[in-house]
Tab-separated table of C-alpha atoms in Angstrom:
chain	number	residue	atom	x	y	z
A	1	UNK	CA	-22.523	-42.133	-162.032
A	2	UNK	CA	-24.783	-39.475	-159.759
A	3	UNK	CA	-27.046	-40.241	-157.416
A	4	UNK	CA	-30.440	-38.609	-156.576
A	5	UNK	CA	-28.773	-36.107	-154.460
A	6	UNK	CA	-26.505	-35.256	-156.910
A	7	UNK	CA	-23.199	-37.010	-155.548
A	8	UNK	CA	-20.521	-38.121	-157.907
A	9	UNK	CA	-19.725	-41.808	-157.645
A	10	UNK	CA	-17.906	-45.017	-158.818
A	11	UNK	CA	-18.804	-48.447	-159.254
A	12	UNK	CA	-16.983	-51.413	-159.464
A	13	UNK	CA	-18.193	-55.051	-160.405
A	14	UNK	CA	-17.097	-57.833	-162.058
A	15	UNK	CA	-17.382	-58.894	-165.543
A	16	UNK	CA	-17.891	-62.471	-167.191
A	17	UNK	CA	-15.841	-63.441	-169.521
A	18	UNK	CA	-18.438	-63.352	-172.172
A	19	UNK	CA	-18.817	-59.782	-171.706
A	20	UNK	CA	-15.160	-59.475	-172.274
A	21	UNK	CA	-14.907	-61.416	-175.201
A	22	UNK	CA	-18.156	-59.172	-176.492
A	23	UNK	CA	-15.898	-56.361	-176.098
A	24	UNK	CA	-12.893	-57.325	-177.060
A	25	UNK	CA	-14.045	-58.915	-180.604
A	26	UNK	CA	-14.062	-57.596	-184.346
A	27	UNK	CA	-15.271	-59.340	-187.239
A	28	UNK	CA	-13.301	-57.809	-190.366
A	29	UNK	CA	-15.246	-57.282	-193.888
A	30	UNK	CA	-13.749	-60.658	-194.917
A	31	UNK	CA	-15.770	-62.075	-192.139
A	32	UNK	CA	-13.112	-63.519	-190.275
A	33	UNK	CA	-13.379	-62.613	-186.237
A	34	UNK	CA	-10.116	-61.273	-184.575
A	35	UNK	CA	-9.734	-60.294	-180.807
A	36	UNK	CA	-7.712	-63.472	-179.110
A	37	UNK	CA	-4.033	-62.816	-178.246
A	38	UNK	CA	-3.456	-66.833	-179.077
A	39	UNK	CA	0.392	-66.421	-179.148
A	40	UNK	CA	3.028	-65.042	-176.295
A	41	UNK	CA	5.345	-63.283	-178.976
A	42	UNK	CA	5.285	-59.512	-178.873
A	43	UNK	CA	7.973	-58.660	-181.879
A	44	UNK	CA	9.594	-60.565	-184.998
A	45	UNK	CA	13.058	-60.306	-183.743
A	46	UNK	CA	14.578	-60.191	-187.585
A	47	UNK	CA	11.763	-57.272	-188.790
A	48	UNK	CA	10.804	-55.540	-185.982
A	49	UNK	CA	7.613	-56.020	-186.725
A	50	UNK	CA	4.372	-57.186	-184.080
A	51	UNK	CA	3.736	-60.941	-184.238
A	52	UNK	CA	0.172	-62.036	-185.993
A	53	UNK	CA	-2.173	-62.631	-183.027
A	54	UNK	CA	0.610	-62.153	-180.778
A	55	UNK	CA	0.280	-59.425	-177.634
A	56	UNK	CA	0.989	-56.688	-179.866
A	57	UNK	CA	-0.963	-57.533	-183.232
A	58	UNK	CA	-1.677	-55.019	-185.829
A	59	UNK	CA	-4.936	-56.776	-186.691
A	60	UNK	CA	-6.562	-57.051	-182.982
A	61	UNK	CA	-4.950	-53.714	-181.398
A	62	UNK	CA	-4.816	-51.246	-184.989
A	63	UNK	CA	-1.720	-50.280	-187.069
A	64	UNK	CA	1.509	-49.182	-185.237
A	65	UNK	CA	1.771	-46.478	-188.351
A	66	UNK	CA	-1.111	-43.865	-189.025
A	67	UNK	CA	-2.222	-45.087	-192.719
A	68	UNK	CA	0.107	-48.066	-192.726
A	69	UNK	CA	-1.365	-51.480	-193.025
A	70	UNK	CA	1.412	-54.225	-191.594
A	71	UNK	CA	2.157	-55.003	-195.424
A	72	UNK	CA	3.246	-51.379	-195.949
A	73	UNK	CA	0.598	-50.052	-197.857
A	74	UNK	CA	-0.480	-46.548	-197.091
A	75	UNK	CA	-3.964	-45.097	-197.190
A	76	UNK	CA	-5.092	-41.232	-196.360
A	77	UNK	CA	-7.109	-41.433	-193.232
A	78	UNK	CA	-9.575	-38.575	-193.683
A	79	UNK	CA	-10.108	-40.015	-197.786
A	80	UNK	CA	-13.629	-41.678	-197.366
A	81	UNK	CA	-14.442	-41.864	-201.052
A	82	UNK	CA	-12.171	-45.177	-200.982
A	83	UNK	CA	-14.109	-48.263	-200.147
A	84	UNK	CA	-11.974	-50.044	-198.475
A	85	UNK	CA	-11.438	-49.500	-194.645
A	86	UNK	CA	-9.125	-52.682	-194.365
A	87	UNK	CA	-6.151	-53.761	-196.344
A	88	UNK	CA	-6.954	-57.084	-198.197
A	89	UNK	CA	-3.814	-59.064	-197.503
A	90	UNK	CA	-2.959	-58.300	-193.957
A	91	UNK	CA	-6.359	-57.567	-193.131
A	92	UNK	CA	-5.469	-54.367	-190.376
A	93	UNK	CA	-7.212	-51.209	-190.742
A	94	UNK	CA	-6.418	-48.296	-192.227
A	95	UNK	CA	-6.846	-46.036	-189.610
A	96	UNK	CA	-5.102	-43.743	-186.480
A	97	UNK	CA	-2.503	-45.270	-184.904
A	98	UNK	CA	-3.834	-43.740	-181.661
A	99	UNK	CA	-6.622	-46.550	-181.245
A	100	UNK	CA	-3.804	-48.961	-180.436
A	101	UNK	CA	-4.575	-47.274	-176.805
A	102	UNK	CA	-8.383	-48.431	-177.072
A	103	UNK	CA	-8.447	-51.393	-178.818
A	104	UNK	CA	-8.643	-53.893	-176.367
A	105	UNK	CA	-7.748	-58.124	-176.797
A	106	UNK	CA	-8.602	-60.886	-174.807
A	107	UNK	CA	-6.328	-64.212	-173.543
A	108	UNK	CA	-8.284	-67.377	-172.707
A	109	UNK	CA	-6.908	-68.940	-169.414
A	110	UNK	CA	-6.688	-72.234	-169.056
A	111	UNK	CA	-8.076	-72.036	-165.450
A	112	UNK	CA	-9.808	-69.490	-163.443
A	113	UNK	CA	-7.743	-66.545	-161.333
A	114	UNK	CA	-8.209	-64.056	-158.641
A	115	UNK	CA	-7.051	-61.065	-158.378
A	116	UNK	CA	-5.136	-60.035	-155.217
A	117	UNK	CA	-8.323	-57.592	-154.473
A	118	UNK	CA	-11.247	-60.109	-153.997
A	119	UNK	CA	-9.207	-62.497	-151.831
A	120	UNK	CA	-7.041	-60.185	-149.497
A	121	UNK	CA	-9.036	-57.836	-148.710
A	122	UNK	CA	-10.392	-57.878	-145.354
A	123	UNK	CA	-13.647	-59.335	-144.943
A	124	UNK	CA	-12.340	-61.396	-147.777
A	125	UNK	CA	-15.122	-61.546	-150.970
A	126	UNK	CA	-14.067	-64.827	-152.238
A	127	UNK	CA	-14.293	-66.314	-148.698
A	128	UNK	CA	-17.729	-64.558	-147.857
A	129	UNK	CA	-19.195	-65.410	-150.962
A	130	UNK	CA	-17.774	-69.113	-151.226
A	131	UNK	CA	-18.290	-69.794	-147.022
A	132	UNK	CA	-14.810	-71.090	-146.781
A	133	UNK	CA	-12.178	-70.115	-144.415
A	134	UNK	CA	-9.586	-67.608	-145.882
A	135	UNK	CA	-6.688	-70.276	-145.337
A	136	UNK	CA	-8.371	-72.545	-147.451
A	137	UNK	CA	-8.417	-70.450	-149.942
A	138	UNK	CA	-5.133	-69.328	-149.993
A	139	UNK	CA	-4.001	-72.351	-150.481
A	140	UNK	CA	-6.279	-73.140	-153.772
A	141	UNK	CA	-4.986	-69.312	-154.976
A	142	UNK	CA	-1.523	-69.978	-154.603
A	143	UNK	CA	-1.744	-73.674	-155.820
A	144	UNK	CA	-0.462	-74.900	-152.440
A	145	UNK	CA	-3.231	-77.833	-152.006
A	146	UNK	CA	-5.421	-79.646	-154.630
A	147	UNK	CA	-9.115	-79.486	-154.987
A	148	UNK	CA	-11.170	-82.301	-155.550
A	149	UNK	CA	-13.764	-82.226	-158.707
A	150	UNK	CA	-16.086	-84.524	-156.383
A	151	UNK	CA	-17.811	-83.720	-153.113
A	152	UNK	CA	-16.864	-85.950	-150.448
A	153	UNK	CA	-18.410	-87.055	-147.056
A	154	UNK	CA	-16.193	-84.756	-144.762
A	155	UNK	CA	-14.211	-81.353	-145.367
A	156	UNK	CA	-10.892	-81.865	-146.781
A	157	UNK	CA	-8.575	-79.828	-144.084
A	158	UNK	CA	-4.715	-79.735	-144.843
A	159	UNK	CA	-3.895	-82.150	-142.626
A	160	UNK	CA	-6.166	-85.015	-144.425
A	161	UNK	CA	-4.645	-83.943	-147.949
A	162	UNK	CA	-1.185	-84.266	-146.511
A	163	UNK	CA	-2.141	-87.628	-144.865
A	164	UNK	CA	-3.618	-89.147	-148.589
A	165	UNK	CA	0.068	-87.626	-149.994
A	166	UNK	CA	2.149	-89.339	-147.288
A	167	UNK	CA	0.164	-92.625	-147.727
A	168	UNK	CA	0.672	-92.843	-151.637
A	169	UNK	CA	4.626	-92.397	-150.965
A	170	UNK	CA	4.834	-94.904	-148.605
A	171	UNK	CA	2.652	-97.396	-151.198
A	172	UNK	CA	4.924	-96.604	-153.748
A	173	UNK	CA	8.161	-97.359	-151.763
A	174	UNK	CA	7.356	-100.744	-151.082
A	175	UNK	CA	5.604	-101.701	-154.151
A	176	UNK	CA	8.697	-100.793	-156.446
A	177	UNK	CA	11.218	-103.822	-156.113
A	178	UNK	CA	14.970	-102.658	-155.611
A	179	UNK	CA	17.517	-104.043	-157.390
């Protein structure tokens, strides 16, 4: 980006996830939409071969092969007369195996994340822009306390969370009967 004055610069923001998704998606000619790395396998460890919708799937990321669909058949890249820009049974694309590096995928979390940037970082964004003391925070990041869904009459501090924790043990210990 350049300024008025004719100064090179950067910017930085954040995305939301529907943006990502808007980026990351494909519908194929068969009409069937492709982009979401739904499985943690990377290889087939009998054929060597990428895992369907796995992290390294021919169909969301491109062929491994130049001209090789994952079913092996081969097509001429530069031959546009042929119809056909997909294979029909494994549905990946005939095409350079050097979009691999562009194509990009998407993984839907099951809750939100951080990154290390927006929360250490000194003033801290995620503290600024949430009003909450960085210690608090920390402790949501790294899973060290639990939030509540429900607003409640006064701040929950550490100290109150570990006080409702302590009370259910001691509950529990006398309510069980020992035998």
């Amino acid at each position: 980006m350049i300024d008025q004055y004719k100064h090179q610069q950067l910017r930085i923001g954040l995305v939301s996830p529907q943006q990502i998704s808007a980026w990351a998606t494909k519908i194929l000619p068969n009409g069937e939409i492709v982009g979401e790395v739904t499985k943690p396998y990377t290889f087939h460890y009998k054929t060597n071969k990428p895992e369907k919708d796995g992290l390294f799937c021919e169909r969301i990321f491109g062929p491994i092969k130049s001209g090789i669909c994952a079913c092996g058949n081969f097509r001429i890249i530069g031959d546009e007369t042929e119809e056909p820009k997909f294979c029909e049974q494994c549905a990946v694309e005939f095409g350079d195996s050097r979009i691999r590096r562009y194509q990009m995928g998407y993984i839907k979390l099951a809750c939100p994340v951080t990154h290390v940037w927006y929360l250490k970082r000194l003033p801290s964004y995620i503290a600024n822009f949430l009003d909450k003391p960085l210690k608090e925070l920390e402790g949501l990041v790294y899973c060290d306390v639990f939030s509540f869904a429900r607003p409640i009459a006064k701040k929950p501090t550490f100290l109150r969370l570990r006080g409702l924790f302590e009370y259910e043990i001691q509950s529990w210990k006398y309510s069980i009967p020992l035998f």
